[in-house]
C-alpha cells in the first residue's frame, strides 16, 4: 500500500494545484484518494521528496483531512475516510495556503468586496426548473447572508450590463478550467472576490426545491455565495460552509460559525443598507450613532500634516476609528469619512483625550487605555464602573503602554511598550506568563516605540509609528516583503492624503499583489509559533 501511495503522489501533476481544480474523481482506490487530497489542498504534488519523507507527508495529509472532517485521525485511508471522500461536495479547495491548523473555527479567504450592495445576474438557467423558481431560490440564498451581515444584494437582468457576481449552470468543461463531472461528485464551485466572485453550478445535477430528492438548490447556492463573499470552507460539521453536501434540511439556518465568519468580513447587520451602485466604505456601513453631532465638511489636515496617531481600533459598529489628541476620525475606502474629525467626548462620553492604545476583543467590546487606567465600551457605549485600573483588569500589564492588539495568530492580546511586549491570555492564571516581557525584536521587522497597532479584517496586523506603517505577515512571522516596500506612508495609504494612486481603499487588499500565496495571509499562524512569542 505504501508503494502505491508514493506512486500516486509522484504521478500527480500541477493541474491539481489551483484555487479551483479538476472534477472530483470518486476515490474508490488509494490512487484516486491521493488525487482527491491534492485537488482539495491537502497534498502538495509539486513537492518532490524521497520515499520516507513523501510517505510522511501523505500520512500527515490524511490526518489533516480527517481532523478537518471530524474523523478519527488514523493517518490511514480507512473505510470511513474513503466514504466521506465519495460524498457530493463543493469544488472549492478546503485548505488554502500552507496551514490547516487554524485557531479560528471559521476561515476567511482573505479578500472581500469593497462595496456593500452587490449586483448579480443569472446568465444561464438549469433545465428542469422554472426560471421564476430559480430566481426565488437564488434570492433567498443571498438573503441568508444579508440577514446577518452589513451587505445587500440585487438582481440585474439587463443583458450586457456589468455585475459583481455572475451565476451560471454549466456541464463538463465550461471555459474556466474547472470542468464539472456529471451527477454527484462536484456540485458547484465559486470564486473568491479577488477572483471575481462568480458561481457555477453543475447542470447535470438534479436540482430540486424543498425536496429530499435530488440536490437542494437553495442550500448549495447559499454555500457557494459564501465563497463569493470571501469565506473558505469550515471544519464545523453543522456549518453551511462545511464542504460536504449532507442533504436537504427544511429548517435550515446559518450556524453561529457562518455568522461569525461573514460578520468578520462585513460587520453586523445594521437595520438597512441603502440600495446603490456607488462605492461604500470598505470598513463598514450603517447609521450614525445617536451621540454623533451633525456632519461637517471633512478636515483631515491634522492627519495629513502629522499622521502620527494615538490609537486605532476596528469597533463593533463595523468601522475603523483613528484617535489623535482630542479628535477621532472614521476611515472609509477613500481615507477619512465626511464630517470628521469629531471630538472624542461627543461620542465617547468621559473617555479621555491623548489615548495610549485601543483594541476590540472577540466579544465586540472595545478597550481603551491611558496611563494606568482603561475604559470598556459595549456597542459604542461606555460600560458602567469605568474607568478601572489596568492592574485590576489586566494583571501583569504595565501602565503607559504604547499599543495593544489581538493577534490573529493565536487570538491572544499583546501589549507593547518601548522595546518589550507582553502576551495576555484571559483564560490563564496568571494571564501573563513568567517569561514576559520579551523583546519586540522577536517580531521580525517591527520597530520599537510604536504609536498604534491594529488587527485588520484581512487577517494582517498593522503597526504604526510616526508617519509610517508596517504590515506583519502572521504566516511568515515577519514584516512583509513587497513592492512598494514597508514601511509605507500612513497619510497616503490610510488617510487619503496627497492624492495619487494610493489611498485607504488599497490597504485591505494590499496583499493581493503577493501571488505566491493567494490566501495564507488571512489564515492564522500555526500554534507552534505561539511558543516563540
Short mmCIF file of C-alpha atoms in Angstrom, two decimals:
data_model
loop_
_atom_site.label_atom_id
_atom_site.label_comp_id
_atom_site.label_asym_id
_atom_site.label_seq_id
_atom_site.Cartn_x
_atom_site.Cartn_y
_atom_site.Cartn_z
CA UNK A 1 0.00 0.00 0.00
CA UNK A 2 2.81 2.43 0.83
CA UNK A 3 4.39 1.89 -2.56
CA UNK A 4 1.06 2.63 -4.21
CA UNK A 5 0.61 5.81 -2.17
CA UNK A 6 4.07 7.04 -3.08
CA UNK A 7 3.49 6.25 -6.75
CA UNK A 8 0.23 8.14 -6.67
CA UNK A 9 1.85 11.17 -5.11
CA UNK A 10 4.74 11.31 -7.54
CA UNK A 11 2.49 11.00 -10.60
CA UNK A 12 0.24 13.92 -9.70
CA UNK A 13 0.64 16.99 -11.87
CA UNK A 14 0.23 20.68 -11.41
CA UNK A 15 -3.33 20.59 -12.74
CA UNK A 16 -4.45 19.90 -9.18
CA UNK A 17 -2.84 22.94 -7.58
CA UNK A 18 -5.17 25.87 -8.43
CA UNK A 19 -7.70 27.67 -6.25
CA UNK A 20 -10.29 25.65 -8.14
CA UNK A 21 -9.35 22.41 -9.85
CA UNK A 22 -10.38 19.48 -11.99
CA UNK A 23 -13.53 17.45 -11.23
CA UNK A 24 -13.60 15.18 -8.21
CA UNK A 25 -12.56 11.64 -9.05
CA UNK A 26 -14.59 9.26 -6.90
CA UNK A 27 -11.91 7.88 -4.57
CA UNK A 28 -12.55 4.17 -4.86
CA UNK A 29 -8.83 3.44 -4.74
CA UNK A 30 -5.75 4.68 -2.94
CA UNK A 31 -4.56 6.46 -6.07
CA UNK A 32 -7.77 8.42 -6.58
CA UNK A 33 -7.80 9.23 -2.86
CA UNK A 34 -4.37 10.83 -3.27
CA UNK A 35 -5.70 12.81 -6.22
CA UNK A 36 -8.62 13.93 -4.06
CA UNK A 37 -6.28 15.10 -1.27
CA UNK A 38 -4.18 17.01 -3.77
CA UNK A 39 -7.16 18.53 -5.50
CA UNK A 40 -8.57 19.94 -2.30
CA UNK A 41 -5.30 21.31 -0.97
CA UNK A 42 -4.22 18.61 1.49
CA UNK A 43 -1.21 17.42 -0.53
CA UNK A 44 1.31 19.43 -2.49
CA UNK A 45 2.06 17.44 -5.66
CA UNK A 46 4.84 19.83 -6.62
CA UNK A 47 6.89 18.82 -3.57
CA UNK A 48 9.30 16.11 -4.72
CA UNK A 49 10.69 14.29 -1.69
CA UNK A 50 12.48 10.98 -1.11
CA UNK A 51 10.39 7.95 -0.17
CA UNK A 52 10.19 8.21 3.62
CA UNK A 53 9.57 11.97 3.60
CA UNK A 54 6.88 11.63 0.93
CA UNK A 55 5.13 8.89 2.87
CA UNK A 56 5.18 11.04 5.99
CA UNK A 57 3.62 13.89 4.00
CA UNK A 58 0.88 11.55 2.83
CA UNK A 59 0.14 10.30 6.31
CA UNK A 60 0.04 13.86 7.66
CA UNK A 61 -2.23 14.94 4.79
CA UNK A 62 -4.65 12.14 5.58
CA UNK A 63 -4.59 13.07 9.27
CA UNK A 64 -5.18 16.75 8.48
CA UNK A 65 -8.13 15.87 6.26
CA UNK A 66 -9.55 13.54 8.91
CA UNK A 67 -9.17 16.22 11.57
CA UNK A 68 -10.85 18.81 9.35
CA UNK A 69 -13.71 16.41 8.60
CA UNK A 70 -14.22 15.33 12.22
CA UNK A 71 -13.00 11.76 11.67
CA UNK A 72 -10.65 9.63 13.75
CA UNK A 73 -7.11 10.75 12.91
CA UNK A 74 -5.65 7.40 11.92
CA UNK A 75 -3.49 8.63 9.06
CA UNK A 76 -4.84 5.70 7.06
CA UNK A 77 -7.31 5.62 4.18
CA UNK A 78 -9.85 3.64 6.16
CA UNK A 79 -13.43 2.97 5.07
CA UNK A 80 -14.81 5.97 6.96
CA UNK A 81 -12.36 8.33 5.25
CA UNK A 82 -12.97 6.91 1.78
CA UNK A 83 -16.72 7.09 2.33
CA UNK A 84 -16.53 10.79 3.15
CA UNK A 85 -14.37 11.40 0.09
CA UNK A 86 -17.16 9.91 -2.02
CA UNK A 87 -19.78 12.36 -0.73
CA UNK A 88 -21.08 15.07 -3.09
CA UNK A 89 -19.34 18.30 -2.24
CA UNK A 90 -18.25 21.78 -3.26
CA UNK A 91 -15.41 22.04 -5.77
CA UNK A 92 -13.50 24.75 -3.86
CA UNK A 93 -10.35 23.68 -2.03
CA UNK A 94 -10.57 23.01 1.69
CA UNK A 95 -7.05 24.08 2.52
CA UNK A 96 -5.81 27.35 1.07
CA UNK A 97 -2.21 28.19 1.80
CA UNK A 98 0.13 26.11 3.90
CA UNK A 99 -1.56 25.79 7.26
CA UNK A 100 -4.70 23.84 8.01
CA UNK A 101 -4.42 24.15 11.79
CA UNK A 102 -6.14 27.48 12.16
CA UNK A 103 -7.09 28.89 15.53
CA UNK A 104 -10.47 30.23 14.43
CA UNK A 105 -13.15 27.72 13.63
CA UNK A 106 -14.33 29.68 10.63
CA UNK A 107 -11.95 30.58 7.83
CA UNK A 108 -11.64 33.78 5.83
CA UNK A 109 -10.06 33.51 2.40
CA UNK A 110 -8.55 36.95 2.69
CA UNK A 111 -10.36 39.07 0.07
CA UNK A 112 -13.71 40.79 0.21
CA UNK A 113 -15.83 43.25 -1.74
CA UNK A 114 -15.16 46.96 -1.48
CA UNK A 115 -18.86 47.76 -1.97
CA UNK A 116 -21.78 46.98 0.32
CA UNK A 117 -24.50 46.48 -2.28
CA UNK A 118 -23.65 43.69 -4.71
CA UNK A 119 -25.35 43.00 -8.02
CA UNK A 120 -25.82 39.58 -9.58
CA UNK A 121 -27.25 38.08 -12.73
CA UNK A 122 -28.20 34.52 -13.66
CA UNK A 123 -26.92 34.23 -17.22
CA UNK A 124 -27.69 30.54 -17.74
CA UNK A 125 -30.54 28.67 -16.07
CA UNK A 126 -30.82 24.92 -15.37
CA UNK A 127 -33.19 22.70 -17.27
CA UNK A 128 -35.98 21.12 -15.27
CA UNK A 129 -36.76 24.12 -13.08
CA UNK A 130 -38.87 27.18 -13.83
CA UNK A 131 -36.95 30.42 -14.21
CA UNK A 132 -39.07 32.12 -11.56
CA UNK A 133 -38.37 29.31 -9.09
CA UNK A 134 -34.62 29.56 -9.68
CA UNK A 135 -34.76 33.34 -9.25
CA UNK A 136 -36.55 32.90 -5.92
CA UNK A 137 -34.12 30.27 -4.56
CA UNK A 138 -31.07 32.28 -5.59
CA UNK A 139 -32.53 35.41 -3.98
CA UNK A 140 -33.21 33.52 -0.75
CA UNK A 141 -29.69 32.11 -0.77
CA UNK A 142 -28.27 35.65 -0.86
CA UNK A 143 -30.82 36.74 1.74
CA UNK A 144 -29.47 34.45 4.46
CA UNK A 145 -26.16 36.33 4.33
CA UNK A 146 -27.87 39.71 4.08
CA UNK A 147 -29.92 38.92 7.21
CA UNK A 148 -26.83 38.80 9.43
CA UNK A 149 -24.19 40.95 7.73
CA UNK A 150 -23.87 44.56 6.70
CA UNK A 151 -24.28 43.82 3.00
CA UNK A 152 -27.11 43.67 0.43
CA UNK A 153 -27.79 42.15 -2.99
CA UNK A 154 -29.93 42.94 -6.00
CA UNK A 155 -30.56 41.12 -9.26
CA UNK A 156 -29.77 42.77 -12.59
CA UNK A 157 -31.48 41.33 -15.67
CA UNK A 158 -30.13 43.69 -18.31
CA UNK A 159 -28.04 41.65 -20.74
CA UNK A 160 -24.52 43.00 -21.14
CA UNK A 161 -24.52 45.15 -18.02
CA UNK A 162 -21.73 44.54 -15.56
CA UNK A 163 -22.50 42.76 -12.30
CA UNK A 164 -20.40 41.70 -9.33
CA UNK A 165 -21.46 38.04 -9.32
CA UNK A 166 -22.40 36.09 -12.43
CA UNK A 167 -24.31 32.82 -11.90
CA UNK A 168 -24.34 30.05 -14.49
CA UNK A 169 -25.48 26.44 -14.75
CA UNK A 170 -22.98 24.55 -16.89
CA UNK A 171 -21.90 20.99 -17.62
CA UNK A 172 -18.50 19.45 -18.21
CA UNK A 173 -15.81 21.82 -19.40
CA UNK A 174 -17.29 25.32 -19.46
CA UNK A 175 -14.41 27.67 -20.10
CA UNK A 176 -12.83 28.24 -16.70
CA UNK A 177 -10.63 25.14 -16.49
CA UNK A 178 -12.77 23.67 -13.70
CA UNK A 179 -14.78 21.06 -15.56
CA UNK A 180 -17.80 19.52 -13.89
CA UNK A 181 -18.07 15.74 -13.55
CA UNK A 182 -21.73 14.92 -14.07
CA UNK A 183 -24.21 13.93 -11.37
CA UNK A 184 -22.64 13.53 -7.93
CA UNK A 185 -19.05 14.48 -7.10
CA UNK A 186 -18.59 18.20 -7.52
CA UNK A 187 -21.90 20.06 -7.27
CA UNK A 188 -20.72 23.62 -7.84
CA UNK A 189 -17.83 25.98 -7.37
CA UNK A 190 -17.43 29.70 -6.81
CA UNK A 191 -14.62 32.20 -6.93
CA UNK A 192 -13.49 34.44 -4.10
CA UNK A 193 -13.91 38.22 -4.51
CA UNK A 194 -10.29 38.67 -5.60
CA UNK A 195 -11.01 36.29 -8.49
CA UNK A 196 -14.34 37.83 -9.48
CA UNK A 197 -16.92 36.14 -7.24
CA UNK A 198 -18.75 34.19 -9.97
CA UNK A 199 -20.62 30.99 -9.09
CA UNK A 200 -21.06 27.97 -11.38
CA UNK A 201 -23.40 25.03 -10.80
CA UNK A 202 -23.23 21.61 -12.43
CA UNK A 203 -26.11 21.47 -14.91
CA UNK A 204 -26.14 17.67 -14.76
CA UNK A 205 -27.10 17.57 -11.08
CA UNK A 206 -30.78 17.01 -10.34
CA UNK A 207 -31.50 20.38 -8.75
CA UNK A 208 -34.61 20.40 -6.58
CA UNK A 209 -36.58 22.79 -4.39
CA UNK A 210 -37.89 21.84 -0.96
CA UNK A 211 -37.44 18.14 -1.65
CA UNK A 212 -35.41 15.35 -0.09
CA UNK A 213 -34.77 14.01 -3.58
CA UNK A 214 -32.00 15.35 -5.75
CA UNK A 215 -29.77 18.23 -4.65
CA UNK A 216 -31.27 21.24 -2.90
CA UNK A 217 -30.53 24.36 -4.94
CA UNK A 218 -31.03 26.83 -2.11
CA UNK A 219 -28.56 25.20 0.29
CA UNK A 220 -25.84 24.68 -2.31
CA UNK A 221 -26.28 28.23 -3.65
CA UNK A 222 -26.06 29.71 -0.16
CA UNK A 223 -22.82 27.79 0.40
CA UNK A 224 -21.29 28.93 -2.89
CA UNK A 225 -22.25 32.54 -2.28
CA UNK A 226 -20.31 32.29 0.97
CA UNK A 227 -17.23 31.73 -1.19
CA UNK A 228 -18.26 34.58 -3.48
CA UNK A 229 -18.21 36.82 -0.39
CA UNK A 230 -14.79 35.66 0.82
CA UNK A 231 -15.38 32.65 3.09
CA UNK A 232 -13.33 29.46 2.90
CA UNK A 233 -14.53 26.04 3.99
CA UNK A 234 -15.23 25.48 7.66
CA UNK A 235 -14.33 22.43 9.74
CA UNK A 236 -17.51 22.83 11.80
CA UNK A 237 -19.79 19.96 10.76
CA UNK A 238 -23.00 21.97 11.25
CA UNK A 239 -21.68 24.98 9.33
CA UNK A 240 -23.13 25.92 5.95
CA UNK A 241 -19.54 26.43 4.83
CA UNK A 242 -18.56 22.83 5.52
CA UNK A 243 -17.63 21.41 2.09
CA UNK A 244 -19.78 18.26 2.10
CA UNK A 245 -23.40 18.15 0.97
CA UNK A 246 -25.40 16.33 3.65
CA UNK A 247 -28.88 16.54 2.19
CA UNK A 248 -31.93 18.77 2.37
CA UNK A 249 -32.79 20.41 5.70
CA UNK A 250 -36.27 22.03 5.69
CA UNK A 251 -35.50 24.05 8.83
CA UNK A 252 -32.09 25.18 7.58
CA UNK A 253 -30.43 28.18 9.22
CA UNK A 254 -26.92 29.56 9.46
CA UNK A 255 -24.62 28.13 12.12
CA UNK A 256 -23.00 30.61 14.50
CA UNK A 257 -19.70 29.75 12.79
CA UNK A 258 -21.08 31.07 9.49
CA UNK A 259 -22.46 34.20 11.14
CA UNK A 260 -19.18 34.97 12.90
CA UNK A 261 -17.28 34.48 9.66
CA UNK A 262 -19.38 36.76 7.47
CA UNK A 263 -19.54 39.44 10.16
CA UNK A 264 -15.76 39.34 10.46
CA UNK A 265 -15.64 40.46 6.81
CA UNK A 266 -18.59 42.86 6.56
CA UNK A 267 -19.69 43.67 10.10
CA UNK A 268 -23.02 43.02 11.79
CA UNK A 269 -26.29 43.84 10.14
CA UNK A 270 -27.28 47.44 10.88
CA UNK A 271 -31.01 47.94 10.21
CA UNK A 272 -30.84 48.67 6.50
CA UNK A 273 -28.28 49.10 3.76
CA UNK A 274 -29.38 51.57 1.07
CA UNK A 275 -29.52 50.08 -2.42
CA UNK A 276 -26.96 51.88 -4.57
CA UNK A 277 -24.29 51.04 -7.07
CA UNK A 278 -21.87 53.63 -5.74
CA UNK A 279 -18.87 52.53 -3.69
CA UNK A 280 -19.25 52.16 0.05
CA UNK A 281 -16.75 52.34 2.88
CA UNK A 282 -14.81 49.09 2.88
CA UNK A 283 -14.67 49.08 6.68
CA UNK A 284 -18.43 49.06 7.27
CA UNK A 285 -21.71 50.81 6.66
CA UNK A 286 -24.81 51.83 8.55
CA UNK A 287 -26.50 54.56 10.53
CA UNK A 288 -24.55 57.09 12.53
CA UNK A 289 -24.55 56.50 16.30
CA UNK A 290 -27.07 58.71 18.09
CA UNK A 291 -24.40 60.57 20.02
CA UNK A 292 -22.78 61.97 16.91
CA UNK A 293 -23.11 65.63 16.11
CA UNK A 294 -24.31 66.80 12.67
CA UNK A 295 -21.87 66.24 9.83
CA UNK A 296 -19.43 68.95 8.92
CA UNK A 297 -17.00 69.13 5.99
CA UNK A 298 -14.08 66.74 6.33
CA UNK A 299 -10.90 68.34 7.67
CA UNK A 300 -8.10 65.82 7.66
CA UNK A 301 -5.36 68.43 7.58
CA UNK A 302 -4.15 67.43 11.04
CA UNK A 303 -3.70 63.84 9.90
CA UNK A 304 -2.09 64.82 6.62
CA UNK A 305 0.29 67.33 8.19
CA UNK A 306 1.17 64.98 11.05
CA UNK A 307 -0.04 61.36 10.55
CA UNK A 308 1.26 60.24 13.94
CA UNK A 309 -1.74 58.76 15.79
CA UNK A 310 -2.50 57.77 19.38
CA UNK A 311 -4.64 54.68 18.75
CA UNK A 312 -6.64 52.84 16.10
CA UNK A 313 -9.44 50.29 16.53
CA UNK A 314 -11.97 48.39 14.44
CA UNK A 315 -15.10 48.74 16.55
CA UNK A 316 -18.39 46.88 17.00
CA UNK A 317 -20.28 49.07 14.51
CA UNK A 318 -18.05 47.75 11.72
CA UNK A 319 -15.98 50.91 11.24
CA UNK A 320 -12.31 51.60 11.87
CA UNK A 321 -11.59 54.66 14.00
CA UNK A 322 -8.37 56.62 14.46
CA UNK A 323 -7.74 58.63 17.64
CA UNK A 324 -5.42 61.63 17.75
CA UNK A 325 -5.29 64.14 20.59
CA UNK A 326 -8.85 65.21 21.38
CA UNK A 327 -10.16 64.15 17.95
CA UNK A 328 -11.26 60.91 16.34
CA UNK A 329 -11.73 60.01 12.68
CA UNK A 330 -13.72 57.31 10.93
CA UNK A 331 -11.98 55.73 7.95
CA UNK A 332 -13.50 54.79 4.61
CA UNK A 333 -12.01 53.25 1.48
CA UNK A 334 -11.00 56.72 0.30
CA UNK A 335 -9.50 57.88 3.57
CA UNK A 336 -11.39 59.93 6.16
CA UNK A 337 -15.20 59.95 6.22
CA UNK A 338 -17.16 63.16 5.69
CA UNK A 339 -17.89 65.11 8.83
CA UNK A 340 -14.68 64.20 10.64
CA UNK A 341 -12.78 64.84 12.81
CA UNK A 342 -15.10 64.94 15.79
CA UNK A 343 -14.25 65.46 19.42
CA UNK A 344 -13.80 62.27 21.39
CA UNK A 345 -16.20 63.44 24.10
CA UNK A 346 -19.05 63.97 21.62
CA UNK A 347 -19.32 60.23 21.07
CA UNK A 348 -17.31 58.53 23.80
CA UNK A 349 -18.51 60.49 26.83
CA UNK A 350 -15.89 60.77 29.57
CA UNK A 351 -13.21 58.88 27.63
CA UNK A 352 -10.06 60.94 27.91
CA UNK A 353 -8.05 62.55 25.11
CA UNK A 354 -4.49 61.58 24.11
CA UNK A 355 -5.06 57.84 24.43
CA UNK A 356 -2.29 55.27 24.67
CA UNK A 357 -3.96 52.30 22.96
CA UNK A 358 -7.21 50.62 21.94
CA UNK A 359 -8.35 47.19 20.77
CA UNK A 360 -11.61 45.32 20.23
CA UNK A 361 -11.92 41.90 21.84
CA UNK A 362 -13.68 38.92 20.28
CA UNK A 363 -16.96 39.78 22.09
CA UNK A 364 -17.05 43.13 20.23
CA UNK A 365 -16.17 45.09 23.35
CA UNK A 366 -13.60 47.80 22.77
CA UNK A 367 -10.98 48.67 25.38
CA UNK A 368 -9.18 52.00 25.61
CA UNK A 369 -6.03 52.66 27.64
CA UNK A 370 -4.36 55.75 29.04
CA UNK A 371 -1.80 55.94 31.80
CA UNK A 372 -2.79 53.41 34.46
CA UNK A 373 -6.50 53.36 33.51
CA UNK A 374 -8.67 51.58 30.97
CA UNK A 375 -12.23 52.01 29.69
CA UNK A 376 -14.58 49.40 28.20
CA UNK A 377 -17.27 50.08 25.58
CA UNK A 378 -20.12 47.80 24.52
CA UNK A 379 -21.96 48.70 21.31
CA UNK A 380 -20.23 52.09 21.28
CA UNK A 381 -21.45 52.91 24.82
CA UNK A 382 -19.21 53.03 27.89
CA UNK A 383 -19.94 50.30 30.40
CA UNK A 384 -20.76 51.30 33.97
CA UNK A 385 -17.96 51.24 36.52
CA UNK A 386 -15.25 52.52 34.18
CA UNK A 387 -12.51 53.62 34.05
CA UNK A 388 -10.67 50.98 36.09
CA UNK A 389 -7.04 50.45 36.98
CA UNK A 390 -5.08 48.41 34.45
CA UNK A 391 -3.75 46.36 37.35
CA UNK A 392 -7.32 45.28 38.17
CA UNK A 393 -8.43 44.11 34.75
CA UNK A 394 -5.11 43.34 33.06
CA UNK A 395 -2.91 41.86 35.76
CA UNK A 396 0.75 41.88 34.78
CA UNK A 397 0.46 44.66 32.18
CA UNK A 398 2.32 47.91 32.88
CA UNK A 399 0.89 51.42 32.77
CA UNK A 400 1.57 53.86 29.94
CA UNK A 401 1.65 51.24 27.20
CA UNK A 402 2.41 52.13 23.58
CA UNK A 403 -0.18 49.93 21.88
CA UNK A 404 -2.32 46.81 22.21
CA UNK A 405 -3.99 44.42 19.76
CA UNK A 406 -5.45 40.93 19.41
CA UNK A 407 -3.12 38.85 17.26
CA UNK A 408 -4.79 36.62 14.66
CA UNK A 409 -2.05 34.01 15.07
CA UNK A 410 -3.40 32.77 18.40
CA UNK A 411 -6.26 35.02 19.49
CA UNK A 412 -4.33 36.43 22.45
CA UNK A 413 -3.87 40.08 23.45
CA UNK A 414 -0.45 41.69 23.05
CA UNK A 415 0.73 44.86 24.76
CA UNK A 416 3.80 46.74 23.50
CA UNK A 417 5.85 49.31 25.38
CA UNK A 418 9.25 50.63 24.41
CA UNK A 419 11.31 47.68 23.20
CA UNK A 420 9.29 45.00 25.05
CA UNK A 421 5.96 43.23 24.76
CA UNK A 422 3.63 41.19 26.97
CA UNK A 423 1.21 38.43 25.99
CA UNK A 424 -2.10 38.44 27.88
CA UNK A 425 -4.27 35.32 27.91
CA UNK A 426 -7.57 35.87 29.81
CA UNK A 427 -8.13 32.10 30.05
CA UNK A 428 -5.00 31.52 32.13
CA UNK A 429 -3.97 32.32 35.67
CA UNK A 430 -1.83 34.28 35.81
CA UNK A 431 -2.82 35.78 32.44
CA UNK A 432 0.78 36.89 31.76
CA UNK A 433 3.29 34.04 31.83
CA UNK A 434 6.54 34.35 33.76
CA UNK A 435 8.61 34.56 30.58
CA UNK A 436 7.38 38.08 29.82
CA UNK A 437 8.15 40.74 28.87
CA UNK A 438 10.09 39.73 25.76
CA UNK A 439 11.97 41.86 23.20
CA UNK A 440 9.98 43.31 20.30
CA UNK A 441 12.82 42.13 18.05
CA UNK A 442 11.08 38.72 18.17
CA UNK A 443 8.57 40.30 15.76
CA UNK A 444 10.91 40.49 12.79
CA UNK A 445 10.92 43.93 11.20
CA UNK A 446 8.59 45.60 13.73
CA UNK A 447 10.15 48.73 15.30
CA UNK A 448 10.28 49.70 18.97
CA UNK A 449 8.37 52.62 20.49
CA UNK A 450 5.20 52.12 18.48
CA UNK A 451 2.26 54.52 18.41
CA UNK A 452 -0.57 52.14 17.48
CA UNK A 453 -1.42 48.70 16.11
CA UNK A 454 -4.45 47.08 14.52
CA UNK A 455 -5.51 43.59 13.55
CA UNK A 456 -7.36 44.34 10.35
CA UNK A 457 -10.18 42.26 8.86
CA UNK A 458 -7.89 40.86 6.15
CA UNK A 459 -6.02 38.90 8.83
CA UNK A 460 -2.93 41.11 8.91
CA UNK A 461 -1.59 43.07 11.86
CA UNK A 462 -0.59 46.66 11.08
CA UNK A 463 1.90 48.61 13.20
CA UNK A 464 2.13 52.41 13.19
CA UNK A 465 4.93 54.74 14.27
CA UNK A 466 5.27 58.42 13.44
CA UNK A 467 4.27 58.79 9.75
CA UNK A 468 4.89 55.15 8.72
CA UNK A 469 3.17 51.78 8.99
CA UNK A 470 4.30 48.17 8.72
CA UNK A 471 2.25 45.13 7.65
CA UNK A 472 3.02 41.92 9.53
CA UNK A 473 2.66 38.53 7.86
CA UNK A 474 1.43 36.10 10.51
CA UNK A 475 2.37 33.06 8.43
CA UNK A 476 5.99 34.05 7.87
CA UNK A 477 6.13 35.83 11.22
CA UNK A 478 7.86 38.87 9.80
CA UNK A 479 7.05 42.19 8.18
CA UNK A 480 6.01 41.51 4.59
CA UNK A 481 8.45 41.98 1.75
CA UNK A 482 6.57 43.74 -1.04
CA UNK A 483 6.82 46.36 -3.74
CA UNK A 484 6.41 49.12 -2.66
CA UNK A 485 8.21 48.04 0.50
CA UNK A 486 7.27 48.54 4.12
CA UNK A 487 7.24 50.83 5.98
CA UNK A 488 4.83 52.87 3.91
CA UNK A 489 3.42 56.35 4.29
CA UNK A 490 0.40 56.27 6.60
CA UNK A 491 -1.03 59.59 5.42
CA UNK A 492 -1.11 58.47 1.80
CA UNK A 493 -2.23 54.85 2.21
CA UNK A 494 -4.63 55.12 5.17
CA UNK A 495 -5.87 58.70 5.25
CA UNK A 496 -6.05 59.54 1.53
CA UNK A 497 -3.65 62.44 1.73
CA UNK A 498 -1.60 63.79 -1.13
CA UNK A 499 -3.64 62.30 -3.98
CA UNK A 500 -2.02 59.76 -6.26
CA UNK A 501 -2.98 56.15 -6.79
CA UNK A 502 -2.54 55.07 -3.19
CA UNK A 503 -5.32 55.54 -0.67
CA UNK A 504 -7.13 53.68 2.08
CA UNK A 505 -9.06 51.63 -0.48
CA UNK A 506 -5.82 49.82 -1.32
CA UNK A 507 -4.92 48.90 2.25
CA UNK A 508 -7.32 46.00 2.83
CA UNK A 509 -6.24 44.40 -0.44
CA UNK A 510 -2.59 45.43 -0.45
CA UNK A 511 -1.56 41.82 -0.02
CA UNK A 512 -3.18 40.75 -3.28
CA UNK A 513 -0.03 41.53 -5.19
CA UNK A 514 1.75 38.73 -3.34
CA UNK A 515 0.89 35.98 -5.80
CA UNK A 516 2.99 33.34 -4.05
CA UNK A 517 0.14 32.53 -1.67
CA UNK A 518 -3.36 33.65 -2.56
CA UNK A 519 -4.93 33.34 0.86
CA UNK A 520 -2.46 32.27 3.50
CA UNK A 521 -2.23 35.82 4.79
CA UNK A 522 -5.78 35.59 6.03
CA UNK A 523 -5.22 32.33 7.86
CA UNK A 524 -3.92 32.36 11.44
CA UNK A 525 -0.42 31.15 12.10
CA UNK A 526 0.46 27.71 13.31
CA UNK A 527 0.03 27.08 17.05
CA UNK A 528 3.70 26.11 17.15
CA UNK A 529 4.59 29.76 16.65
CA UNK A 530 2.93 30.53 19.97
CA UNK A 531 5.99 29.24 21.82
CA UNK A 532 8.16 31.80 20.01
CA UNK A 533 6.13 34.70 21.41
#
